[in-house]
CSV table of C-alpha atoms in Angstrom, one decimal:
chain,number,residue,atom,x,y,z
A,1,MET,CA,86.1,84.8,87.6
A,2,ILE,CA,85.1,85.3,91.3
A,3,ALA,CA,86.8,82.1,92.2
A,4,THR,CA,89.9,83.2,90.3
A,5,LEU,CA,90.0,86.5,92.1
A,6,MET,CA,89.7,84.7,95.4
A,7,GLU,CA,92.7,82.5,94.6
A,8,GLN,CA,94.6,85.7,93.5
A,9,GLN,CA,93.6,87.3,96.8
A,10,ARG,CA,94.9,84.3,98.8
A,11,SER,CA,98.2,84.3,96.9
A,12,VAL,CA,98.9,87.7,98.3
A,13,THR,CA,98.6,86.5,101.9
A,14,ALA,CA,99.6,82.9,101.6
A,15,SER,CA,103.0,81.3,101.5
A,16,SER,CA,104.1,78.1,99.9
A,17,GLN,CA,106.4,77.4,102.8
A,18,SER,CA,105.4,75.3,105.7
A,19,PRO,CA,103.7,77.1,108.6
A,20,ARG,CA,105.9,75.2,110.9
A,21,SER,CA,109.1,76.6,109.4
A,22,PRO,CA,110.6,79.5,111.3
A,23,SER,CA,111.8,81.0,108.1
A,24,SER,CA,108.3,81.2,106.6
A,25,GLN,CA,107.1,84.6,105.3
A,26,PRO,CA,104.1,86.0,107.3
A,27,TYR,CA,100.8,84.9,105.8
A,28,LEU,CA,97.1,84.8,106.6
A,29,SER,CA,94.8,82.8,104.4
A,30,VAL,CA,91.1,82.3,105.0
A,31,SER,CA,88.5,79.9,103.3
A,32,VAL,CA,84.7,80.1,103.7
A,33,THR,CA,83.4,76.6,102.9
A,34,ASP,CA,80.7,74.0,103.5
A,35,PRO,CA,77.4,76.1,103.7
A,36,VAL,CA,74.7,74.3,105.7
A,37,LYS,CA,71.1,75.3,106.1
A,38,LEU,CA,69.9,75.2,109.8
A,39,GLY,CA,66.5,75.8,111.2
A,40,ASN,CA,63.1,76.3,109.5
A,41,GLY,CA,60.9,79.1,108.4
A,42,VAL,CA,61.9,82.7,109.3
A,43,GLN,CA,64.4,81.3,111.8
A,44,ALA,CA,66.3,79.4,109.1
A,45,TYR,CA,69.9,80.5,108.3
A,46,VAL,CA,73.0,79.2,106.6
A,47,SER,CA,76.2,78.4,108.6
A,48,TYR,CA,79.7,78.3,107.1
A,49,ARG,CA,83.0,76.8,108.1
A,50,VAL,CA,85.6,79.5,108.2
A,51,ILE,CA,89.1,78.0,108.0
A,52,THR,CA,92.1,80.2,108.9
A,53,ARG,CA,95.7,79.2,108.1
A,54,THR,CA,98.5,81.5,109.3
A,55,ASN,CA,101.9,81.6,110.9
A,56,LEU,CA,101.2,85.0,112.6
A,57,PRO,CA,102.1,84.8,116.3
A,58,GLU,CA,99.0,86.7,117.4
A,59,TYR,CA,96.8,83.8,116.3
A,60,GLN,CA,96.2,80.7,118.3
A,61,GLY,CA,97.9,78.3,115.9
A,62,PRO,CA,98.6,77.4,112.3
A,63,GLU,CA,95.0,76.4,111.6
A,64,LYS,CA,91.7,77.3,113.2
A,65,ILE,CA,88.2,76.3,112.1
A,66,VAL,CA,85.1,78.1,113.3
A,67,ILE,CA,81.4,78.1,112.4
A,68,ARG,CA,80.0,81.5,111.3
A,69,ARG,CA,76.7,82.8,109.9
A,70,TYR,CA,75.9,85.8,107.7
A,71,SER,CA,75.2,88.0,110.7
A,72,ASP,CA,78.7,87.4,112.0
A,73,PHE,CA,80.2,88.7,108.8
A,74,ILE,CA,77.9,91.8,109.2
A,75,TRP,CA,79.3,92.2,112.7
A,76,LEU,CA,82.9,92.2,111.4
A,77,ARG,CA,82.1,94.7,108.6
A,78,ASP,CA,80.3,97.1,111.0
A,79,ARG,CA,83.2,96.9,113.5
A,80,LEU,CA,85.8,97.6,110.8
A,81,PHE,CA,83.7,100.6,109.5
A,82,GLU,CA,83.5,102.1,113.0
A,83,LYS,CA,87.2,101.8,113.8
A,84,PHE,CA,88.9,102.3,110.4
A,85,LYS,CA,87.7,105.7,109.3
A,86,GLY,CA,88.9,106.6,105.8
A,87,ILE,CA,89.4,103.0,104.6
A,88,PHE,CA,87.1,101.5,102.1
A,89,ILE,CA,85.7,98.5,103.9
A,90,PRO,CA,85.1,95.6,101.5
A,91,PRO,CA,81.4,95.0,100.8
A,92,LEU,CA,79.2,92.1,101.8
A,93,PRO,CA,76.6,90.4,99.6
A,94,GLU,CA,73.1,91.7,100.2
A,95,LYS,CA,70.3,89.6,101.8
A,96,SER,CA,67.7,88.0,99.6
A,97,ALA,CA,64.3,89.3,100.4
A,98,VAL,CA,62.6,86.5,98.4
A,99,GLU,CA,62.2,83.3,100.4
A,100,LYS,CA,62.3,80.9,97.3
A,101,PHE,CA,65.8,82.3,96.3
A,102,ARG,CA,67.2,82.7,99.8
A,103,PHE,CA,68.1,79.0,100.2
A,104,SER,CA,68.5,78.0,96.5
A,105,ALA,CA,71.8,76.1,95.8
A,106,GLU,CA,72.9,78.8,93.4
A,107,PHE,CA,72.2,81.7,95.8
A,108,ILE,CA,74.0,79.9,98.7
A,109,GLU,CA,77.0,79.3,96.5
A,110,MET,CA,77.1,82.8,95.3
A,111,ARG,CA,76.9,84.1,98.8
A,112,ARG,CA,79.6,81.7,100.0
A,113,GLN,CA,82.0,82.9,97.3
A,114,ALA,CA,81.2,86.6,98.1
A,115,LEU,CA,81.8,86.0,101.8
A,116,ASP,CA,85.0,84.3,101.0
A,117,MET,CA,86.1,87.2,98.9
A,118,PHE,CA,85.1,89.7,101.7
A,119,VAL,CA,87.1,88.1,104.4
A,120,ASN,CA,90.2,87.6,102.2
A,121,ARG,CA,90.1,91.2,101.2
A,122,VAL,CA,90.1,92.2,104.8
A,123,ALA,CA,92.8,89.7,105.6
A,124,SER,CA,95.1,91.0,102.8
A,125,HIS,CA,94.6,94.7,103.6
A,126,HIS,CA,97.7,96.1,105.3
A,127,GLU,CA,95.6,98.0,107.8
A,128,LEU,CA,92.5,95.9,108.3
A,129,GLN,CA,94.5,92.7,108.8
A,130,GLN,CA,95.8,94.2,112.1
A,131,SER,CA,92.3,94.4,113.5
A,132,GLU,CA,91.5,92.7,116.8
A,133,ASP,CA,88.0,92.2,115.6
A,134,LEU,CA,89.2,90.2,112.6
A,135,ARG,CA,91.1,87.9,115.0
A,136,THR,CA,88.0,87.6,117.1
A,137,PHE,CA,85.9,86.7,114.0
A,138,LEU,CA,88.4,84.1,112.9
A,139,GLN,CA,89.0,82.5,116.3
A,140,ALA,CA,86.2,83.1,118.8
A,141,ASP,CA,83.7,80.4,119.6
A,142,GLU,CA,80.0,80.6,118.6
A,143,GLU,CA,78.8,81.7,122.0
A,144,THR,CA,81.2,84.6,122.1
A,145,MET,CA,80.2,85.7,118.6
A,146,GLU,CA,76.5,85.6,119.5
A,147,ARG,CA,77.1,87.8,122.5
A,148,LEU,CA,79.1,90.3,120.5
A,149,ARG,CA,76.5,90.4,117.8
A,150,ALA,CA,73.9,91.3,120.4
A,151,GLN,CA,75.9,94.4,121.4
A,152,GLU,CA,76.5,95.6,117.9
A,153,THR,CA,75.5,99.1,116.7
A,154,GLY,CA,76.7,101.2,113.8
A,155,ILE,CA,75.9,102.9,110.6
A,156,PHE,CA,74.9,99.7,108.8
A,157,LYS,CA,72.3,98.9,111.5
A,158,LYS,CA,70.4,102.0,110.5
A,159,LYS,CA,67.2,101.7,108.5
A,160,PRO,CA,67.7,102.0,104.7
A,161,ALA,CA,65.9,105.4,104.6
A,162,ASP,CA,68.4,106.7,107.3
A,163,LEU,CA,71.3,105.4,105.4
A,164,MET,CA,70.2,107.0,102.1
A,165,GLN,CA,69.8,110.3,103.9
A,166,ILE,CA,73.4,110.0,105.1
A,167,PHE,CA,74.5,109.6,101.4
A,168,LYS,CA,72.3,112.6,100.4
A,169,ASP,CA,73.8,114.7,103.0
A,170,VAL,CA,77.2,114.2,101.4
A,171,GLN,CA,76.0,116.1,98.4
A,172,SER,CA,74.0,118.8,100.2
A,173,LYS,CA,74.8,121.8,102.3
A,174,VAL,CA,74.5,121.4,106.1
A,175,SER,CA,73.7,124.0,108.8
A,176,ASP,CA,76.3,125.3,111.2
A,177,VAL,CA,74.7,124.4,114.6
A,178,VAL,CA,77.1,126.6,116.5
A,179,LEU,CA,76.2,129.9,114.7
A,180,GLY,CA,72.5,128.8,114.5
A,181,LYS,CA,72.1,129.9,110.8
A,182,GLU,CA,72.5,128.4,107.4
A,183,LYS,CA,76.2,128.2,106.5
A,184,PRO,CA,77.9,125.8,104.1
A,185,VAL,CA,80.4,123.6,106.0
A,186,GLU,CA,81.1,121.1,103.2
A,187,GLU,CA,84.6,120.9,101.8
A,188,SER,CA,85.3,123.1,98.8
A,189,ASN,CA,88.3,121.1,97.8
A,190,PRO,CA,88.2,120.6,94.0
A,191,GLU,CA,89.8,117.1,94.2
A,192,TYR,CA,87.2,116.1,96.7
A,193,GLU,CA,84.4,117.3,94.5
A,194,LYS,CA,86.0,115.4,91.6
A,195,LEU,CA,86.1,112.3,93.7
A,196,LYS,CA,82.5,112.5,94.8
A,197,HIS,CA,81.4,113.1,91.2
A,198,TYR,CA,83.4,110.1,90.0
A,199,ILE,CA,82.0,107.8,92.7
A,200,PHE,CA,78.3,108.8,92.2
A,201,GLU,CA,78.7,108.5,88.4
A,202,LEU,CA,80.5,105.2,88.7
A,203,GLU,CA,77.7,103.8,90.8
A,204,ASN,CA,75.1,104.8,88.2
A,205,HIS,CA,77.0,103.3,85.3
A,206,LEU,CA,77.9,100.1,87.1
A,207,ALA,CA,74.3,99.6,88.3
A,208,GLU,CA,73.1,100.1,84.7
A,209,ALA,CA,75.6,97.6,83.3
A,210,GLN,CA,74.7,95.1,86.1
A,211,LYS,CA,71.0,95.4,85.3
A,212,HIS,CA,71.6,94.5,81.6
A,213,ALA,CA,73.9,91.7,82.6
A,214,TYR,CA,71.1,90.3,84.6
A,215,ARG,CA,68.8,90.5,81.6
A,216,LEU,CA,71.5,88.6,79.5
A,217,VAL,CA,71.5,85.8,82.1
A,218,LYS,CA,67.7,85.7,82.1
A,219,ARG,CA,67.6,85.6,78.2
A,220,HIS,CA,70.1,82.8,78.1
A,221,ARG,CA,68.1,80.8,80.6
A,222,GLU,CA,64.8,81.4,78.8
A,223,LEU,CA,66.3,80.5,75.4
A,224,GLY,CA,67.7,77.3,77.0
A,225,GLN,CA,64.3,76.4,78.4
A,226,SER,CA,62.6,77.1,75.0
A,227,LEU,CA,65.1,74.9,73.2
A,228,SER,CA,64.5,72.1,75.7
A,229,ASP,CA,60.7,72.4,75.2
A,230,PHE,CA,61.2,72.6,71.4
A,231,GLY,CA,63.5,69.5,71.5
A,232,LYS,CA,61.0,67.4,73.3
A,233,ALA,CA,58.2,68.4,70.9
A,234,VAL,CA,60.2,67.7,67.8
A,235,LYS,CA,61.3,64.3,69.2
A,236,LEU,CA,57.7,63.4,69.7
A,237,LEU,CA,56.9,64.5,66.2
A,238,GLY,CA,59.8,62.4,64.9
A,239,ALA,CA,58.4,59.3,66.7
A,240,CYS,CA,55.2,59.7,64.7
A,241,GLU,CA,56.9,59.6,61.3
A,242,GLY,CA,58.9,56.4,61.6
A,243,ASN,CA,61.0,57.1,58.5
A,244,SER,CA,64.0,59.1,57.4
A,245,LEU,CA,62.1,62.3,58.2
A,246,GLY,CA,61.2,61.0,61.6
A,247,LYS,CA,64.8,60.1,62.3
A,248,ALA,CA,65.9,63.6,61.2
A,249,PHE,CA,63.3,65.2,63.5
A,250,THR,CA,64.5,63.0,66.4
A,251,GLU,CA,68.1,64.1,65.8
A,252,LEU,CA,67.0,67.7,65.6
A,253,GLY,CA,65.2,67.4,68.9
A,254,ALA,CA,68.1,65.8,70.6
A,255,LYS,CA,70.4,68.5,69.3
A,256,ALA,CA,68.0,71.2,70.6
A,257,GLU,CA,68.1,69.5,74.1
A,258,THR,CA,71.9,69.4,74.0
A,259,LEU,CA,72.1,73.1,73.1
A,260,SER,CA,69.6,73.8,75.9
A,261,VAL,CA,72.0,72.3,78.4
A,262,LYS,CA,74.9,74.3,76.9
A,263,LEU,CA,72.9,77.6,77.2
A,264,GLN,CA,72.0,76.9,80.8
A,265,LYS,CA,75.6,76.2,81.7
A,266,GLU,CA,76.7,79.4,79.8
A,267,ALA,CA,74.0,81.3,81.7
A,268,HIS,CA,75.4,80.2,85.0
A,269,GLN,CA,78.9,81.1,83.9
A,270,LEU,CA,77.6,84.5,82.8
A,271,LEU,CA,76.0,85.0,86.2
A,272,MET,CA,79.2,84.1,88.2
A,273,ASN,CA,81.8,85.6,85.9
A,274,PHE,CA,80.1,88.7,84.7
A,275,GLU,CA,77.0,89.8,86.5
A,276,GLU,CA,78.2,89.0,90.0
A,277,PRO,CA,81.5,90.9,89.6
A,278,LEU,CA,79.6,94.0,88.4
A,279,LYS,CA,77.2,93.6,91.3
A,280,ASP,CA,80.2,93.3,93.7
A,281,TYR,CA,81.6,96.6,92.4
A,282,VAL,CA,78.2,98.3,92.9
A,283,ARG,CA,78.4,97.2,96.5
A,284,ALA,CA,82.0,98.4,96.7
A,285,VAL,CA,81.0,101.8,95.5
A,286,GLN,CA,78.3,102.0,98.2
A,287,SER,CA,80.9,101.2,100.8
A,288,ILE,CA,83.0,104.1,99.4
A,289,LYS,CA,80.0,106.4,99.7
A,290,ALA,CA,79.6,105.4,103.3
A,291,THR,CA,83.3,106.5,103.8
A,292,ILE,CA,82.6,109.7,102.0
A,293,ALA,CA,79.7,110.3,104.4
A,294,GLU,CA,82.1,109.8,107.4
A,295,ARG,CA,84.5,112.2,105.8
A,296,ALA,CA,81.8,114.8,105.6
A,297,ASN,CA,80.8,114.2,109.2
A,298,ALA,CA,84.4,114.6,110.3
A,299,PHE,CA,84.8,117.8,108.4
A,300,ARG,CA,81.6,119.2,109.9
A,301,ARG,CA,82.8,118.3,113.4
A,302,HIS,CA,86.2,119.9,112.7
A,303,CYS,CA,84.5,123.1,111.5
A,304,GLU,CA,82.0,123.2,114.4
A,305,LEU,CA,84.7,122.9,117.0
A,306,ALA,CA,86.8,125.5,115.3
A,307,GLU,CA,83.9,128.0,115.4
A,308,THR,CA,83.2,127.1,119.0
A,309,ILE,CA,86.8,127.7,120.0
A,310,LYS,CA,86.6,131.2,118.4
A,311,LEU,CA,83.6,132.0,120.5
A,312,LYS,CA,85.3,130.6,123.6
A,313,GLU,CA,88.4,132.6,122.9
A,314,ILE,CA,86.4,135.8,122.6
A,315,ASN,CA,84.6,135.1,125.8
A,316,LEU,CA,88.0,134.3,127.6
A,317,ASN,CA,89.5,137.6,126.4
A,318,LYS,CA,86.5,139.5,127.7
A,319,LEU,CA,86.7,137.8,131.1
A,320,SER,CA,90.4,138.5,131.3
A,321,LEU,CA,89.9,142.2,130.5
A,322,ILE,CA,87.4,142.6,133.4
A,323,ARG,CA,89.5,140.4,135.6
A,324,SER,CA,86.5,138.0,136.2
A,325,ASP,CA,86.7,135.3,138.8
A,326,ARG,CA,85.6,132.9,136.0
A,327,VAL,CA,88.8,133.3,134.0
A,328,GLY,CA,90.3,130.0,135.4
A,329,GLU,CA,87.2,128.0,134.7
A,330,ALA,CA,87.0,129.6,131.2
A,331,GLU,CA,90.6,128.7,130.5
A,332,MET,CA,90.0,125.1,131.5
A,333,GLU,CA,87.0,124.9,129.2
A,334,TYR,CA,89.0,126.4,126.4
A,335,ASN,CA,91.9,124.0,126.8
A,336,GLU,CA,89.6,121.0,126.9
A,337,LEU,CA,87.8,122.2,123.8
A,338,LYS,CA,91.2,122.9,122.1
A,339,GLU,CA,92.3,119.4,122.7
A,340,GLU,CA,89.0,118.0,121.4
A,341,SER,CA,89.3,120.3,118.3
A,342,ASP,CA,92.9,119.1,117.6
A,343,GLU,CA,91.7,115.5,117.8
A,344,ALA,CA,88.9,116.2,115.4
A,345,THR,CA,91.2,117.9,113.0
A,346,GLN,CA,93.6,115.0,113.2
A,347,THR,CA,90.8,112.6,112.6
A,348,PHE,CA,89.7,114.5,109.5
A,349,GLU,CA,93.2,114.8,108.1
A,350,THR,CA,93.7,111.0,108.7
A,351,ILE,CA,90.5,110.2,106.8
A,352,VAL,CA,91.6,112.4,103.9
A,353,ARG,CA,95.0,110.8,103.7
A,354,LEU,CA,93.7,107.3,103.9
A,355,MET,CA,91.0,108.0,101.3
A,356,ASN,CA,93.6,109.3,98.9
A,357,GLU,CA,95.5,106.1,99.3
A,358,GLU,CA,92.5,103.9,99.1
A,359,ILE,CA,91.0,105.4,95.9
A,360,VAL,CA,94.3,104.8,94.0
A,361,CYS,CA,94.2,101.1,95.0
A,362,PHE,CA,90.5,100.9,94.2
A,363,GLN,CA,91.0,102.2,90.7
A,364,GLU,CA,93.9,100.0,90.0
A,365,GLN,CA,92.0,96.9,91.2
A,366,LYS,CA,88.9,97.9,89.4
A,367,THR,CA,90.8,98.2,86.1
A,368,LEU,CA,92.1,94.7,86.6
A,369,ASP,CA,88.8,93.1,87.7
A,370,MET,CA,86.7,94.8,85.0
A,371,GLY,CA,89.2,93.8,82.4
A,372,VAL,CA,89.0,90.1,83.5
A,373,ALA,CA,85.2,90.3,83.7
A,374,PHE,CA,84.6,91.7,80.2
A,375,HIS,CA,87.3,89.4,78.7
A,376,GLU,CA,85.5,86.4,80.3
A,377,PHE,CA,82.2,87.7,79.0
A,378,ALA,CA,83.4,88.1,75.4
A,379,LYS,CA,85.2,84.7,75.5
A,380,GLY,CA,82.0,83.0,76.8
A,381,GLN,CA,79.8,84.6,74.2
A,382,ALA,CA,82.2,83.6,71.4
A,383,ARG,CA,82.4,80.0,72.7
A,384,LEU,CA,78.6,79.8,72.9
A,385,ALA,CA,78.1,81.2,69.5
A,386,ASN,CA,80.6,78.8,67.9
A,387,GLY,CA,79.1,75.9,69.8
A,388,ILE,CA,75.6,76.7,68.6
A,389,ALA,CA,76.7,77.3,65.0
A,390,ASP,CA,78.7,74.0,64.9
A,391,ALA,CA,75.7,72.0,66.4
A,392,TRP,CA,73.2,73.3,63.8
A,393,ARG,CA,75.7,73.0,61.0
A,394,SER,CA,76.2,69.3,61.7
A,395,LEU,CA,72.5,68.7,61.1
A,396,LEU,CA,72.3,70.5,57.8
A,397,PRO,CA,73.3,67.5,55.5
A,398,LYS,CA,70.7,65.2,57.1
A,399,LEU,CA,67.9,67.9,56.9
A,400,GLU,CA,68.9,68.7,53.3
A,401,SER,CA,68.7,65.1,52.2
A,402,CYS,CA,65.2,64.9,53.7
A,403,SER,CA,64.0,68.0,52.0
A,404,SER,CA,65.4,67.0,48.6
A,405,SER,CA,64.1,63.4,48.6
């Protein structure tokens, strides 16, 4: 299903017309392909070919191929998060902490597909696709990207404990540093409270569903391995008999091995079409939580500056009453602070507006994606159950003839 979603994502931005045609509709399509492991030990990493096809005039040509590594995708994600406040930045797949899984063929392919989905989500977003950083990511040479990565800072560079504290602050009351005492400065907007409750609940439920999907994948694989071992043992038993019973055992063992392969394939399909989409949405919700944290910070900044302006205004009025020589200086400070406060207010209001738009799109897309994921899950389980039932049923006449002879 992930591959299907990526094709749907590209269909939004791609055009069937030739990129050379002046009448072509604007399009931007990206493919992440050909993962290659480079280096050894802790220095090892995987590189990817990122192919961009577009007819947008701000790009260097109709096709561009660059080599990127996982840290380059992190750079792009962080830059987008820093510059596009209020927009839900598409999530990236997490790093594997276990060396033996880090470079397995399955893990590399899962990451390649997730990276492909990430960059195409960015490219198809009406705001994010205008990003200069996206154009840099899709066109710059490797030396340039390495230099830019070395300069990168941002929320996602923080330690996990720091990041979790940011999320906790969203739900807690913070102190007003201007007044120097405990004072709630968190939004009391009922719709905002409803949004936060929805997001935190959604994360819990998605994480629980993904955990059990992982167990289903594991169970399918273990059952497949058990059937394979059983099949080998029964075939050896059949070889000892050398008669009709031995032949039946041999066929039973062969059927068990065939079903083992079927279960392993279905386990892989379950992983890619069910567990991974659930995990992807867990990551997406975490990105939304990061945006909520930014909204909370913007609101706090807006409130702090508003309180500071009140104090400055009181001080300015006092100085004006006593005709102090510091009135001019105080007025300048007040005007500068007022400009800063207006900017903070505008930033907060922009984040609120964008988040309201983003959550509608997120819910619509989630409904579509989850519908596809659960449909694929049910269809795969039905296919597997029918296949297993048919396989065993075909053996019944031969086994019955042996038991009745």
